[in-house]
Coordinates of C-alpha atoms in Angstrom, one line a residue:
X1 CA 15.3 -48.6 12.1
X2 CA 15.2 -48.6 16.1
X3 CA 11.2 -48.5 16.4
X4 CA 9.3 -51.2 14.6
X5 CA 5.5 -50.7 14.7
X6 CA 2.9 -53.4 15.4
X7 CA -0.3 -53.9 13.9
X8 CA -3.0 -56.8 14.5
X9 CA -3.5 -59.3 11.8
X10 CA -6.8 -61.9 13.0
X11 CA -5.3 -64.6 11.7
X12 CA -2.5 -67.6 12.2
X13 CA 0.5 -66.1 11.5
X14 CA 3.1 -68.8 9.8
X15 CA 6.8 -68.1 8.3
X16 CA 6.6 -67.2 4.7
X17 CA 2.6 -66.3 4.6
X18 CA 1.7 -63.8 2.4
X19 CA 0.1 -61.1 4.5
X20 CA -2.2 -57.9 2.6
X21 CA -2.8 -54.8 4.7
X22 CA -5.2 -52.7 3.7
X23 CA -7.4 -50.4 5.2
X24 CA -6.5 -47.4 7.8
X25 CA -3.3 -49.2 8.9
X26 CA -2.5 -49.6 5.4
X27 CA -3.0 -45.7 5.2
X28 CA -1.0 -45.1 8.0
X29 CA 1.7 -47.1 6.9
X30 CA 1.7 -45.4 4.1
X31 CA 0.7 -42.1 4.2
X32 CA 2.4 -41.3 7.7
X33 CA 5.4 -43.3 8.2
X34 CA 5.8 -43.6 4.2
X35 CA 7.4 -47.1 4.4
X36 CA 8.7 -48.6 1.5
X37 CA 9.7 -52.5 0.1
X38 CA 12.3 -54.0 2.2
X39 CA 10.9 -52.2 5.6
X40 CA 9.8 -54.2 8.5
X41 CA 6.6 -54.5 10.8
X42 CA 5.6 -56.4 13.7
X43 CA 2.2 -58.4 13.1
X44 CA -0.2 -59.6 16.2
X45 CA -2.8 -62.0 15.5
X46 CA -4.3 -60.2 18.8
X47 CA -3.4 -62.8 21.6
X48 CA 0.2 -64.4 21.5
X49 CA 2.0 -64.6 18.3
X50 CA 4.3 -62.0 17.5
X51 CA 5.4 -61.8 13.5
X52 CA 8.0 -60.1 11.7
X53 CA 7.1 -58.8 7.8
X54 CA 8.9 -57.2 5.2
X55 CA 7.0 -55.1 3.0
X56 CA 7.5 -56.5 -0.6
X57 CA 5.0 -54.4 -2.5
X58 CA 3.0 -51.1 -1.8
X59 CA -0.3 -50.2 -3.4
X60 CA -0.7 -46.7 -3.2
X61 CA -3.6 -46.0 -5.2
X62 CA -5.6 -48.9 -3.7
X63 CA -4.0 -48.4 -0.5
X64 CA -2.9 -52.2 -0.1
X65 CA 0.7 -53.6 1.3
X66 CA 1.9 -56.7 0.0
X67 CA 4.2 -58.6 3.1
X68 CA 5.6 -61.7 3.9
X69 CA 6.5 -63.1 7.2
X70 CA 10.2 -64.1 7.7
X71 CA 10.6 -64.5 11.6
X72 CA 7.4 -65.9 14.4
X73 CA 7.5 -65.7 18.0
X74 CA 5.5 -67.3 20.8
X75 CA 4.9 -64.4 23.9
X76 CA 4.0 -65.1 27.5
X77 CA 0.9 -63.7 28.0
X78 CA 0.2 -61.0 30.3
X79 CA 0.1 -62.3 34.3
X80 CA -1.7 -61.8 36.4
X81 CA -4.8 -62.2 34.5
X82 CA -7.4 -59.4 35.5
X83 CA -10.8 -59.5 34.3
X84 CA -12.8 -55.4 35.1
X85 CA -15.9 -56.1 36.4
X86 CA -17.4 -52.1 35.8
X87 CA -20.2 -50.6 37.1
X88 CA -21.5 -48.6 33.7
X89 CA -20.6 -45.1 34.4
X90 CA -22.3 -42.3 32.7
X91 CA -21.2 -40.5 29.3
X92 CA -17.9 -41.7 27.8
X93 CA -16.2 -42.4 31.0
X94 CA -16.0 -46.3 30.2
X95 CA -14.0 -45.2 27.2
X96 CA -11.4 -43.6 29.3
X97 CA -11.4 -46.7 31.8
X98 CA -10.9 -49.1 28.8
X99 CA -7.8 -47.0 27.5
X100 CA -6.0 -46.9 30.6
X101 CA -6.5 -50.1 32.2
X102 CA -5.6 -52.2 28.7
X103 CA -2.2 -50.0 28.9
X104 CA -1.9 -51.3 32.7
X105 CA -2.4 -54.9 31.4
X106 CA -6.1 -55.7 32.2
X107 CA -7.2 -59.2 29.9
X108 CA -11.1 -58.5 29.6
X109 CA -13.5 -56.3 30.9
X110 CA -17.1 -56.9 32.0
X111 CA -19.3 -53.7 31.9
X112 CA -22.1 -54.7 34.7
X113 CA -25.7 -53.1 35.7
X114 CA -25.8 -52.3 39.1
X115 CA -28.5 -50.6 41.7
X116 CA -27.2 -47.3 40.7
X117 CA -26.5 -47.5 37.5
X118 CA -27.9 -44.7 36.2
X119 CA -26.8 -45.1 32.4
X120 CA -29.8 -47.0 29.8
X121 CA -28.5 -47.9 26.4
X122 CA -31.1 -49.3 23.6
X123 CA -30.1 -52.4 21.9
X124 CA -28.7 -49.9 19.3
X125 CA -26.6 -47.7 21.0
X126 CA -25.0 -50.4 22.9
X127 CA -23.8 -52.2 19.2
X128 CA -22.6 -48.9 18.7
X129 CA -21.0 -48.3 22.0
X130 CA -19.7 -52.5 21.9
X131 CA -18.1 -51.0 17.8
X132 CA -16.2 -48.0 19.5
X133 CA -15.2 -49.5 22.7
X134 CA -13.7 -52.6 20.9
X135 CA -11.7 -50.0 18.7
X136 CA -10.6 -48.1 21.8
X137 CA -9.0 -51.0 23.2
X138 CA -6.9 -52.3 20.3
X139 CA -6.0 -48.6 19.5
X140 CA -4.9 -48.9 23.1
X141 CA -3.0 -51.8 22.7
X142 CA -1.4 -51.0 19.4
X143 CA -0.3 -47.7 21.2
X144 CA 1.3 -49.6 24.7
X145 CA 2.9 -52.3 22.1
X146 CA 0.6 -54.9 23.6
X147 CA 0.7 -58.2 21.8
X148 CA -2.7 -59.0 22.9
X149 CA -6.3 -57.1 22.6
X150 CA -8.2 -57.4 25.7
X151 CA -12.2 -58.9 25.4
X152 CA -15.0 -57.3 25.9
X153 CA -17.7 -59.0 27.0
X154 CA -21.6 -58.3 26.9
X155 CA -23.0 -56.2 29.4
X156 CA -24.1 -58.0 32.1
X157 CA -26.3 -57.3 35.2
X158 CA -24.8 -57.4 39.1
X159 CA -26.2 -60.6 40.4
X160 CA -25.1 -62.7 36.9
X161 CA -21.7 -61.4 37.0
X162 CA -21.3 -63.1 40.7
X163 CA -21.8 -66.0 39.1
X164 CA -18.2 -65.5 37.4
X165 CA -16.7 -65.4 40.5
X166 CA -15.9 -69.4 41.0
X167 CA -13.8 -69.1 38.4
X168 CA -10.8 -66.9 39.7
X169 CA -8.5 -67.3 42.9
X170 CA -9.3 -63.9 43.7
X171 CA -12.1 -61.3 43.6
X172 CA -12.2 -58.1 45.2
X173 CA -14.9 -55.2 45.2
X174 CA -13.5 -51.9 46.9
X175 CA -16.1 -50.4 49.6
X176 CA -15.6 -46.9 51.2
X177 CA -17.0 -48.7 54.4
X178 CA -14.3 -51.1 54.3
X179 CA -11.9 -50.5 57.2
X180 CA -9.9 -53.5 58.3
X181 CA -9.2 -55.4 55.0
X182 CA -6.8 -53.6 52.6
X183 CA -5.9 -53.8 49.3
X184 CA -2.1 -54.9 49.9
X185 CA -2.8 -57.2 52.7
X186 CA -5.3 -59.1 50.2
X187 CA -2.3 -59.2 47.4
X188 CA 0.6 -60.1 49.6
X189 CA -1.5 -63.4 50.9
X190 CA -1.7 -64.5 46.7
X191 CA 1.6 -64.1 45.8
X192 CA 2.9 -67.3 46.0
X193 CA 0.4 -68.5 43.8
X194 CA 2.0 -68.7 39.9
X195 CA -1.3 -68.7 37.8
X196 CA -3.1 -65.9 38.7
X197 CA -6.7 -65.1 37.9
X198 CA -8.1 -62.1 39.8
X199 CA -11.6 -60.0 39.1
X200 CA -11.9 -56.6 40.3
X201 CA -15.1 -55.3 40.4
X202 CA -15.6 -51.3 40.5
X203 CA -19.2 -49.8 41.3
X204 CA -20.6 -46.9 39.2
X205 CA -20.7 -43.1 40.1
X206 CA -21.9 -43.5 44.1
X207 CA -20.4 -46.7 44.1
X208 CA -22.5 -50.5 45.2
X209 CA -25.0 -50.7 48.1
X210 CA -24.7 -52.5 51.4
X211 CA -26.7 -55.3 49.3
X212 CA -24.9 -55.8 46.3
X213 CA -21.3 -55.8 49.1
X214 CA -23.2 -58.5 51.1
X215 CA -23.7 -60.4 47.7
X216 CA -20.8 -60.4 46.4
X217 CA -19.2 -61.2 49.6
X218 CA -21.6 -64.4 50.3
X219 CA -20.7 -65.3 46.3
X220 CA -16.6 -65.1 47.3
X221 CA -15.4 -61.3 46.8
X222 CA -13.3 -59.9 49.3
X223 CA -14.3 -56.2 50.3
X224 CA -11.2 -53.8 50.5
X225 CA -10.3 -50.5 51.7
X226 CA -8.4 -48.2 48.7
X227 CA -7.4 -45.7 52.0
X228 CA -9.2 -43.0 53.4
X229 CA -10.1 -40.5 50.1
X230 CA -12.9 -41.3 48.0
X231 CA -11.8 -42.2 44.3
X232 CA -13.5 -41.7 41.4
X233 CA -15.2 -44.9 39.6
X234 CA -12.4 -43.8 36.6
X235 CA -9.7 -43.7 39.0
X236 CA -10.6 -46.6 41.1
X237 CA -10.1 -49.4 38.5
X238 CA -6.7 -47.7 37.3
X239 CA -5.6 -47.2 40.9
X240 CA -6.6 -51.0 42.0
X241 CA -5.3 -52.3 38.6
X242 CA -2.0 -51.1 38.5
X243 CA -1.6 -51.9 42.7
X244 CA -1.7 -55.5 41.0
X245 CA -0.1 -55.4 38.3
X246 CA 3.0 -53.5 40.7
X247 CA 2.4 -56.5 42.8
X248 CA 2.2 -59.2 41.5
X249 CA 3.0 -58.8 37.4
X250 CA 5.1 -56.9 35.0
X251 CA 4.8 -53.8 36.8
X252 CA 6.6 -54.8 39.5
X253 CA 9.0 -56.9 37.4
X254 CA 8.0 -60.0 38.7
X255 CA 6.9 -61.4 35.3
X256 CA 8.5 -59.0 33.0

């Protein structure tokens, strides 16, 4: 068997634990690859141990999978660390933006409230939206064989999520207006820096005011041209992500 498939397990992961799998992985293993005692799958405790199991006994009825774990591995995690500071975008465009930038690499996102945010969630619909975004990322994750799951964090307004700022070697907020500082010239002055913490921040649909740019640049960001067209608020974190991962991280091989 070439292909072995990973699935998360929240939990330390030890040689010869008994692990149950039950549940909608359980059904997929299953019902859709239709695995059977002696197979093997890759368990994640969803941030840096990676975990070989053999199946040793399958429940159909109560859809349950009996495994123990023969073989444990220690992974580097995913550098550079990039922390998505997103302007909330309207309908489910955060949901796309989650699923692509987690395959890029992206550690944790931070949905922000800016001036133009346009988008007003109730206490409800945001525990509902919290539920389906944190299912979009590990489905993301599970998909891209990541060995991680990336956080999500509480929605935070604009001015609180400069406060985060002090905390990374780099932040950056891409501004049409921008014309001297670009993107590349910003990475290519980090790279010889090993431990890598950078925050992108991405405006909404009509992107951050002269205001919120003057903010963030007295709290540390560095404003930076993406090129003459005007991208997208979807494309724009995808776009700046993966020009840093190619960069500086596994997309570029420097880490892989």
């Amino acid at each position: 068997m070439n292909f072995t498939p990973r699935f998360f397990i929240f939990k330390e992961l030890n040689i010869n634990d008994t692990v149950i799998i039950s549940g909608d992985d359980a059904h997929h293993i299953i019902k859709v690859l239709r695995y059977k005692p002696g197979d093997l799958l890759k368990l994640s405790d969803g941030k840096n141990t990676e975990a070989t199991a053999v199946i040793e006994e399958i429940d159909a009825k109560d859809i349950q999978i009996k495994t123990k774990i023969i073989e444990k591995n220690m992974k580097e995690n995913i550098k550079p660390v990039i922390t998505l500071f997103q302007g909330l975008p309207k309908g489910d465009k955060l949901d796309f933006i989650l699923q692509k930038n987690t395959e890029i690499g992206v550690s944790k996102f931070v949905p922000i409230i800016t001036e133009r945010t346009v988008v007003e969630l109730s206490q409800k619909k945001f525990s509902n939206r919290m539920q389906r975004w944190k299912k979009i990322v590990q489905e993301a994750s599970k998909q891209c064989m990541r060995l991680d799951i990336p956080q999500i964090a509480e929605v935070k307004g604009f001015d609180e999520s400069l406060k985060d700022i002090k905390d990374y070697n780099l932040a950056i907020i891409p501004w049409e207006q921008e014309k001297s500082c670009f993107l590349k010239n910003i990475l290519n002055g980090v790279k010889s820096l090993d431990a890598l913490k950078i925050a992108v921040f991405i405006g909404p649909e009509g992107g951050f005011t002269g205001g919120e740019i003057e903010k963030a640049k007295s709290s540390g960001a560095v404003p930076v041209s993406l090129g003459s067209r005007i991208l997208r608020t979807e494309t724009a974190s995808i776009a700046v992500c993966a020009a840093i991962m190619y960069e500086l991280g596994e997309l570029g091989g420097r880490n892989a």
